[in-house]
Amino acid sequence: MLSKARIAVLVSGGGTNLQALIDAQRDGILASGEICLVVSNNPDAYALVRASKAGIPSRVLSKKQLGGQAPFETALVETLAEFQIELIVLAGFMTILSGDFTRRYPRRILNVHPALIPSFCGKGMYGLKVHEAALTYGVKVTGATVHFVNEVPDGGEILLQHPVFVQPGDTPERLQRRVMEEAEWRILPQATEQISKEIMKEREKAE
Ligand code: GAR
């Protein structure tokens, strides 16, 4: 039997999207891939606790401690190779990756963004700021996007999107929670399964 696609999830904070992937694996929604590694650039990320509770190995790679972007990316490439990772999922990973890094993994890095790209995205648009911007603009529909990652922040090909209606009285926090529940936690596992399946098929052809 063919082995599952080996997945690394990159995180920086609470890790609710990582949890959605762990739950999807448990429930058989993520069936073609296996989360083999969690990497955090923040040693205090609660996502690391979630990884440990699920029995998934984790590594902390701090840009500051490693001496900047280039040594950070070198260490990341080495760690991913050590775990024979085939698919990288950015789940609330708050560090921009250079073209040198992303070009190594064409169509093999996914990111979840908490808005309907091309709205409210790009450099400086992350986390709660995205929902603040959506409310300030006054849009009535927002949502989430899963896309491939290239050298342009939030600029890679879109894979899945899901809309979420803004409700009267929404605060950035309330909207963030609803976008996560109704959109991110659904489409990130779906997209991860889709690409994992593709990786397994590709391997089958090569054999
Ligand atoms: C999520 O809403 C994710 O889409 C967003 O940060 C949050 C992380 O939450 N990511 C970005 O804004 C990246 N541009 P989590 O740590 O609980 O998954």
PDB file of C-alpha atoms and ligand atoms in Angstrom:
ATOM      1  CA  MET A   1       0.000   0.000   0.000  1.00  0.00           C
ATOM      2  CA  LEU A   2       1.190   3.497  -0.821  1.00  0.00           C
ATOM      3  CA  SER A   3       2.218   5.579   2.188  1.00  0.00           C
ATOM      4  CA  LYS A   4       0.423   8.836   2.911  1.00  0.00           C
ATOM      5  CA  ALA A   5       1.794  12.254   1.913  1.00  0.00           C
ATOM      6  CA  ARG A   6       4.089  13.547   4.642  1.00  0.00           C
ATOM      7  CA  ILE A   7       2.876  16.923   5.912  1.00  0.00           C
ATOM      8  CA  ALA A   8       4.562  19.645   7.979  1.00  0.00           C
ATOM      9  CA  VAL A   9       2.363  22.333   9.540  1.00  0.00           C
ATOM     10  CA  LEU A  10       4.032  25.702  10.205  1.00  0.00           C
ATOM     11  CA  VAL A  11       2.538  27.787  13.017  1.00  0.00           C
ATOM     12  CA  SER A  12       3.154  30.899  15.112  1.00  0.00           C
ATOM     13  CA  GLY A  13       0.314  31.184  17.615  1.00  0.00           C
ATOM     14  CA  GLY A  14      -2.841  29.575  18.952  1.00  0.00           C
ATOM     15  CA  GLY A  15      -2.959  26.837  16.364  1.00  0.00           C
ATOM     16  CA  THR A  16      -6.714  26.417  15.920  1.00  0.00           C
ATOM     17  CA  ASN A  17      -6.100  25.663  12.237  1.00  0.00           C
ATOM     18  CA  LEU A  18      -3.521  23.050  13.228  1.00  0.00           C
ATOM     19  CA  GLN A  19      -6.179  21.592  15.536  1.00  0.00           C
ATOM     20  CA  ALA A  20      -8.659  21.488  12.644  1.00  0.00           C
ATOM     21  CA  LEU A  21      -6.096  19.478  10.648  1.00  0.00           C
ATOM     22  CA  ILE A  22      -5.432  17.116  13.572  1.00  0.00           C
ATOM     23  CA  ASP A  23      -9.203  16.588  14.017  1.00  0.00           C
ATOM     24  CA  ALA A  24      -9.650  16.069  10.262  1.00  0.00           C
ATOM     25  CA  GLN A  25      -6.975  13.380  10.352  1.00  0.00           C
ATOM     26  CA  ARG A  26      -8.735  11.685  13.283  1.00  0.00           C
ATOM     27  CA  ASP A  27     -12.109  11.880  11.505  1.00  0.00           C
ATOM     28  CA  GLY A  28     -10.811  10.575   8.155  1.00  0.00           C
ATOM     29  CA  ILE A  29     -11.405  13.866   6.297  1.00  0.00           C
ATOM     30  CA  LEU A  30      -7.655  14.128   5.910  1.00  0.00           C
ATOM     31  CA  ALA A  31      -7.027  10.567   4.765  1.00  0.00           C
ATOM     32  CA  SER A  32      -4.304  10.859   2.122  1.00  0.00           C
ATOM     33  CA  GLY A  33      -1.838  12.826   4.248  1.00  0.00           C
ATOM     34  CA  GLU A  34      -0.240  12.474   7.643  1.00  0.00           C
ATOM     35  CA  ILE A  35       0.920  15.353   9.847  1.00  0.00           C
ATOM     36  CA  CYS A  36       4.496  14.305  10.612  1.00  0.00           C
ATOM     37  CA  LEU A  37       5.930  17.566  11.940  1.00  0.00           C
ATOM     38  CA  VAL A  38       4.922  20.926  13.427  1.00  0.00           C
ATOM     39  CA  VAL A  39       7.350  23.849  13.126  1.00  0.00           C
ATOM     40  CA  SER A  40       6.889  27.063  15.097  1.00  0.00           C
ATOM     41  CA  ASN A  41       8.896  30.257  14.847  1.00  0.00           C
ATOM     42  CA  ASN A  42       7.598  31.166  18.305  1.00  0.00           C
ATOM     43  CA  PRO A  43       8.647  29.057  21.316  1.00  0.00           C
ATOM     44  CA  ASP A  44       5.530  30.145  23.275  1.00  0.00           C
ATOM     45  CA  ALA A  45       2.973  29.213  20.603  1.00  0.00           C
ATOM     46  CA  TYR A  46       0.065  27.245  22.085  1.00  0.00           C
ATOM     47  CA  ALA A  47       0.098  25.306  18.810  1.00  0.00           C
ATOM     48  CA  LEU A  48       3.143  23.450  20.199  1.00  0.00           C
ATOM     49  CA  VAL A  49       1.013  22.151  23.090  1.00  0.00           C
ATOM     50  CA  ARG A  50      -1.607  20.975  20.599  1.00  0.00           C
ATOM     51  CA  ALA A  51       1.104  19.122  18.627  1.00  0.00           C
ATOM     52  CA  SER A  52       2.448  17.465  21.753  1.00  0.00           C
ATOM     53  CA  LYS A  53      -1.059  16.420  22.902  1.00  0.00           C
ATOM     54  CA  ALA A  54      -1.572  14.795  19.503  1.00  0.00           C
ATOM     55  CA  GLY A  55       1.811  13.061  19.676  1.00  0.00           C
ATOM     56  CA  ILE A  56       3.236  14.966  16.694  1.00  0.00           C
ATOM     57  CA  PRO A  57       6.957  15.874  16.786  1.00  0.00           C
ATOM     58  CA  SER A  58       7.660  19.609  16.790  1.00  0.00           C
ATOM     59  CA  ARG A  59      10.598  21.949  16.279  1.00  0.00           C
ATOM     60  CA  VAL A  60      11.066  25.614  17.184  1.00  0.00           C
ATOM     61  CA  LEU A  61      13.070  27.669  14.699  1.00  0.00           C
ATOM     62  CA  SER A  62      13.544  31.279  15.768  1.00  0.00           C
ATOM     63  CA  LYS A  63      14.695  33.762  13.135  1.00  0.00           C
ATOM     64  CA  LYS A  64      16.299  35.886  15.847  1.00  0.00           C
ATOM     65  CA  GLN A  65      18.254  33.035  17.406  1.00  0.00           C
ATOM     66  CA  LEU A  66      19.333  31.677  14.034  1.00  0.00           C
ATOM     67  CA  GLY A  67      20.535  35.129  12.890  1.00  0.00           C
ATOM     68  CA  GLY A  68      18.014  36.250  10.258  1.00  0.00           C
ATOM     69  CA  GLN A  69      15.892  35.177   7.305  1.00  0.00           C
ATOM     70  CA  ALA A  70      18.516  33.245   5.294  1.00  0.00           C
ATOM     71  CA  PRO A  71      19.836  31.046   8.151  1.00  0.00           C
ATOM     72  CA  PHE A  72      16.228  30.551   9.323  1.00  0.00           C
ATOM     73  CA  GLU A  73      15.208  29.267   5.888  1.00  0.00           C
ATOM     74  CA  THR A  74      18.308  27.046   5.658  1.00  0.00           C
ATOM     75  CA  ALA A  75      17.410  25.465   8.999  1.00  0.00           C
ATOM     76  CA  LEU A  76      13.799  25.059   7.856  1.00  0.00           C
ATOM     77  CA  VAL A  77      14.835  23.316   4.609  1.00  0.00           C
ATOM     78  CA  GLU A  78      17.099  20.963   6.621  1.00  0.00           C
ATOM     79  CA  THR A  79      14.352  20.168   9.135  1.00  0.00           C
ATOM     80  CA  LEU A  80      11.806  19.485   6.382  1.00  0.00           C
ATOM     81  CA  ALA A  81      14.298  17.190   4.643  1.00  0.00           C
ATOM     82  CA  GLU A  82      15.063  15.369   7.906  1.00  0.00           C
ATOM     83  CA  PHE A  83      11.346  14.506   8.199  1.00  0.00           C
ATOM     84  CA  GLN A  84      11.008  13.782   4.443  1.00  0.00           C
ATOM     85  CA  ILE A  85       8.212  16.323   4.163  1.00  0.00           C
ATOM     86  CA  GLU A  86       6.282  16.478   0.894  1.00  0.00           C
ATOM     87  CA  LEU A  87       3.637  19.098   1.700  1.00  0.00           C
ATOM     88  CA  ILE A  88       4.014  22.258   3.796  1.00  0.00           C
ATOM     89  CA  VAL A  89       0.901  23.854   5.307  1.00  0.00           C
ATOM     90  CA  LEU A  90       1.109  27.384   6.696  1.00  0.00           C
ATOM     91  CA  ALA A  91      -1.542  27.578   9.413  1.00  0.00           C
ATOM     92  CA  GLY A  92      -1.295  30.970  11.079  1.00  0.00           C
ATOM     93  CA  PHE A  93       2.421  31.186  10.244  1.00  0.00           C
ATOM     94  CA  MET A  94       3.303  34.867  10.578  1.00  0.00           C
ATOM     95  CA  THR A  95       6.611  34.927   8.703  1.00  0.00           C
ATOM     96  CA  ILE A  96       6.971  35.735   5.019  1.00  0.00           C
ATOM     97  CA  LEU A  97       9.043  33.173   3.111  1.00  0.00           C
ATOM     98  CA  SER A  98      11.468  34.280   0.382  1.00  0.00           C
ATOM     99  CA  GLY A  99      11.300  33.270  -3.286  1.00  0.00           C
ATOM    100  CA  ASP A 100      14.469  31.208  -2.740  1.00  0.00           C
ATOM    101  CA  PHE A 101      12.497  29.106  -0.273  1.00  0.00           C
ATOM    102  CA  THR A 102       9.132  28.921  -2.052  1.00  0.00           C
ATOM    103  CA  ARG A 103      10.712  28.004  -5.442  1.00  0.00           C
ATOM    104  CA  ARG A 104      12.023  24.787  -3.866  1.00  0.00           C
ATOM    105  CA  TYR A 105       8.459  23.536  -3.296  1.00  0.00           C
ATOM    106  CA  PRO A 106       6.273  24.454  -6.307  1.00  0.00           C
ATOM    107  CA  ARG A 107       2.556  23.715  -5.602  1.00  0.00           C
ATOM    108  CA  ARG A 108       3.629  22.077  -2.369  1.00  0.00           C
ATOM    109  CA  ILE A 109       3.115  24.968   0.088  1.00  0.00           C
ATOM    110  CA  LEU A 110      -0.432  25.917   1.154  1.00  0.00           C
ATOM    111  CA  ASN A 111      -1.525  28.931   3.176  1.00  0.00           C
ATOM    112  CA  VAL A 112      -4.837  29.841   4.765  1.00  0.00           C
ATOM    113  CA  HIS A 113      -5.731  33.540   4.709  1.00  0.00           C
ATOM    114  CA  PRO A 114      -8.714  34.929   6.666  1.00  0.00           C
ATOM    115  CA  ALA A 115     -10.290  36.945   3.814  1.00  0.00           C
ATOM    116  CA  LEU A 116     -11.420  36.503   0.223  1.00  0.00           C
ATOM    117  CA  ILE A 117      -8.201  37.204  -1.702  1.00  0.00           C
ATOM    118  CA  PRO A 118      -7.566  39.649  -3.438  1.00  0.00           C
ATOM    119  CA  SER A 119      -9.329  41.628  -0.676  1.00  0.00           C
ATOM    120  CA  PHE A 120      -7.541  42.473   2.575  1.00  0.00           C
ATOM    121  CA  CYS A 121      -4.328  40.597   1.870  1.00  0.00           C
ATOM    122  CA  GLY A 122      -0.632  41.132   1.200  1.00  0.00           C
ATOM    123  CA  LYS A 123       2.205  42.374   3.376  1.00  0.00           C
ATOM    124  CA  GLY A 124       1.087  43.541   6.849  1.00  0.00           C
ATOM    125  CA  MET A 125      -2.384  41.959   6.514  1.00  0.00           C
ATOM    126  CA  TYR A 126      -2.563  39.129   8.989  1.00  0.00           C
ATOM    127  CA  GLY A 127      -4.584  37.913  11.967  1.00  0.00           C
ATOM    128  CA  LEU A 128      -7.028  40.360  13.515  1.00  0.00           C
ATOM    129  CA  LYS A 129      -5.837  43.220  11.250  1.00  0.00           C
ATOM    130  CA  VAL A 130      -7.570  41.531   8.311  1.00  0.00           C
ATOM    131  CA  HIS A 131     -10.948  41.586  10.083  1.00  0.00           C
ATOM    132  CA  GLU A 132     -10.435  45.167  11.324  1.00  0.00           C
ATOM    133  CA  ALA A 133      -9.796  46.219   7.708  1.00  0.00           C
ATOM    134  CA  ALA A 134     -12.869  44.346   6.443  1.00  0.00           C
ATOM    135  CA  LEU A 135     -15.113  46.007   9.059  1.00  0.00           C
ATOM    136  CA  THR A 136     -13.590  49.473   8.452  1.00  0.00           C
ATOM    137  CA  TYR A 137     -14.210  49.115   4.716  1.00  0.00           C
ATOM    138  CA  GLY A 138     -17.747  47.986   5.393  1.00  0.00           C
ATOM    139  CA  VAL A 139     -17.859  44.839   3.274  1.00  0.00           C
ATOM    140  CA  LYS A 140     -20.931  42.674   3.814  1.00  0.00           C
ATOM    141  CA  VAL A 141     -19.242  39.409   2.804  1.00  0.00           C
ATOM    142  CA  THR A 142     -15.786  38.203   3.761  1.00  0.00           C
ATOM    143  CA  GLY A 143     -14.417  34.674   4.190  1.00  0.00           C
ATOM    144  CA  ALA A 144     -11.260  32.642   3.866  1.00  0.00           C
ATOM    145  CA  THR A 145      -8.927  31.517   1.121  1.00  0.00           C
ATOM    146  CA  VAL A 146      -6.507  28.615   0.772  1.00  0.00           C
ATOM    147  CA  HIS A 147      -3.855  29.254  -1.853  1.00  0.00           C
ATOM    148  CA  PHE A 148      -0.486  28.012  -3.030  1.00  0.00           C
ATOM    149  CA  VAL A 149       2.426  30.035  -1.708  1.00  0.00           C
ATOM    150  CA  ASN A 150       4.882  31.784  -4.010  1.00  0.00           C
ATOM    151  CA  GLU A 151       7.215  34.752  -3.517  1.00  0.00           C
ATOM    152  CA  VAL A 152       4.328  37.275  -3.531  1.00  0.00           C
ATOM    153  CA  PRO A 153       2.639  37.516  -0.095  1.00  0.00           C
ATOM    154  CA  ASP A 154      -0.863  36.001  -0.522  1.00  0.00           C
ATOM    155  CA  GLY A 155      -0.226  36.033  -4.298  1.00  0.00           C
ATOM    156  CA  GLY A 156      -0.182  32.339  -5.261  1.00  0.00           C
ATOM    157  CA  GLU A 157      -2.889  30.466  -7.169  1.00  0.00           C
ATOM    158  CA  ILE A 158      -6.160  30.118  -5.265  1.00  0.00           C
ATOM    159  CA  LEU A 159      -7.278  26.602  -4.413  1.00  0.00           C
ATOM    160  CA  LEU A 160     -10.436  27.062  -2.285  1.00  0.00           C
ATOM    161  CA  GLN A 161     -12.503  29.951  -0.928  1.00  0.00           C
ATOM    162  CA  HIS A 162     -15.506  30.081   1.355  1.00  0.00           C
ATOM    163  CA  PRO A 163     -17.687  33.149   2.037  1.00  0.00           C
ATOM    164  CA  VAL A 164     -18.857  34.377   5.455  1.00  0.00           C
ATOM    165  CA  PHE A 165     -21.497  37.099   5.943  1.00  0.00           C
ATOM    166  CA  VAL A 166     -20.664  40.087   8.126  1.00  0.00           C
ATOM    167  CA  GLN A 167     -23.364  40.581  10.772  1.00  0.00           C
ATOM    168  CA  PRO A 168     -24.572  43.816  12.385  1.00  0.00           C
ATOM    169  CA  GLY A 169     -22.583  44.472  15.568  1.00  0.00           C
ATOM    170  CA  ASP A 170     -19.598  42.316  14.513  1.00  0.00           C
ATOM    171  CA  THR A 171     -16.326  43.161  16.246  1.00  0.00           C
ATOM    172  CA  PRO A 172     -12.993  42.081  14.698  1.00  0.00           C
ATOM    173  CA  GLU A 173     -12.806  39.299  17.302  1.00  0.00           C
ATOM    174  CA  ARG A 174     -16.344  38.053  16.625  1.00  0.00           C
ATOM    175  CA  LEU A 175     -15.827  38.128  12.880  1.00  0.00           C
ATOM    176  CA  GLN A 176     -12.466  36.373  13.208  1.00  0.00           C
ATOM    177  CA  ARG A 177     -14.069  33.553  15.169  1.00  0.00           C
ATOM    178  CA  ARG A 178     -16.890  33.116  12.647  1.00  0.00           C
ATOM    179  CA  VAL A 179     -14.496  33.155   9.672  1.00  0.00           C
ATOM    180  CA  MET A 180     -12.464  30.447  11.410  1.00  0.00           C
ATOM    181  CA  GLU A 181     -15.469  28.284  12.316  1.00  0.00           C
ATOM    182  CA  GLU A 182     -17.415  28.655   9.075  1.00  0.00           C
ATOM    183  CA  ALA A 183     -14.554  28.846   6.597  1.00  0.00           C
ATOM    184  CA  GLU A 184     -10.924  28.265   7.635  1.00  0.00           C
ATOM    185  CA  TRP A 185     -11.382  25.088   9.691  1.00  0.00           C
ATOM    186  CA  ARG A 186     -13.322  23.549   6.800  1.00  0.00           C
ATOM    187  CA  ILE A 187     -11.383  24.561   3.700  1.00  0.00           C
ATOM    188  CA  LEU A 188      -7.875  24.085   5.092  1.00  0.00           C
ATOM    189  CA  PRO A 189      -8.369  20.339   5.776  1.00  0.00           C
ATOM    190  CA  GLN A 190     -10.207  19.972   2.427  1.00  0.00           C
ATOM    191  CA  ALA A 191      -7.370  21.599   0.473  1.00  0.00           C
ATOM    192  CA  THR A 192      -4.754  19.626   2.409  1.00  0.00           C
ATOM    193  CA  GLU A 193      -6.547  16.395   1.517  1.00  0.00           C
ATOM    194  CA  GLN A 194      -6.810  17.456  -2.136  1.00  0.00           C
ATOM    195  CA  ILE A 195      -3.069  18.085  -2.508  1.00  0.00           C
ATOM    196  CA  SER A 196      -2.115  15.053  -0.398  1.00  0.00           C
ATOM    197  CA  LYS A 197      -4.143  12.910  -2.789  1.00  0.00           C
ATOM    198  CA  GLU A 198      -2.347  14.529  -5.730  1.00  0.00           C
ATOM    199  CA  ILE A 199       1.033  13.721  -4.144  1.00  0.00           C
ATOM    200  CA  MET A 200       0.049  10.079  -3.624  1.00  0.00           C
ATOM    201  CA  LYS A 201      -1.147   9.801  -7.248  1.00  0.00           C
ATOM    202  CA  GLU A 202       2.086  11.348  -8.512  1.00  0.00           C
ATOM    203  CA  ARG A 203       4.123   8.827  -6.530  1.00  0.00           C
ATOM    204  CA  GLU A 204       1.986   5.984  -7.894  1.00  0.00           C
ATOM    205  CA  LYS A 205       2.709   7.113 -11.471  1.00  0.00           C
ATOM    206  CA  ALA A 206       6.449   7.357 -10.756  1.00  0.00           C
ATOM    207  CA  GLU A 207       6.602   3.795  -9.404  1.00  0.00           C
TER     208      GLU A 207
HETATM  209  C1  GAR B   1      -5.935  32.483  11.286  1.00  0.00           C
HETATM  210  O1  GAR B   1      -7.086  33.265  11.174  1.00  0.00           O
HETATM  211  C2  GAR B   1      -5.154  32.507   9.972  1.00  0.00           C
HETATM  212  O2  GAR B   1      -5.975  32.506   8.844  1.00  0.00           O
HETATM  213  C3  GAR B   1      -4.428  33.814  10.099  1.00  0.00           C
HETATM  214  O3  GAR B   1      -4.040  33.889  11.447  1.00  0.00           O
HETATM  215  C4  GAR B   1      -4.944  33.118  12.262  1.00  0.00           C
HETATM  216  C5  GAR B   1      -4.153  32.093  13.031  1.00  0.00           C
HETATM  217  O4  GAR B   1      -4.952  31.399  13.945  1.00  0.00           O
HETATM  218  N1  GAR B   1      -3.333  33.872   9.195  1.00  0.00           N
HETATM  219  C6  GAR B   1      -2.951  34.980   8.570  1.00  0.00           C
HETATM  220  O5  GAR B   1      -3.454  36.056   8.755  1.00  0.00           O
HETATM  221  C7  GAR B   1      -1.790  34.797   7.602  1.00  0.00           C
HETATM  222  N2  GAR B   1      -1.794  35.862   6.626  1.00  0.00           N
HETATM  223  P1  GAR B   1      -4.563  29.968  14.514  1.00  0.00           P
HETATM  224  O6  GAR B   1      -3.126  30.055  15.040  1.00  0.00           O
HETATM  225  O7  GAR B   1      -5.532  29.758  15.631  1.00  0.00           O
HETATM  226  O8  GAR B   1      -4.702  28.973  13.413  1.00  0.00           O
END
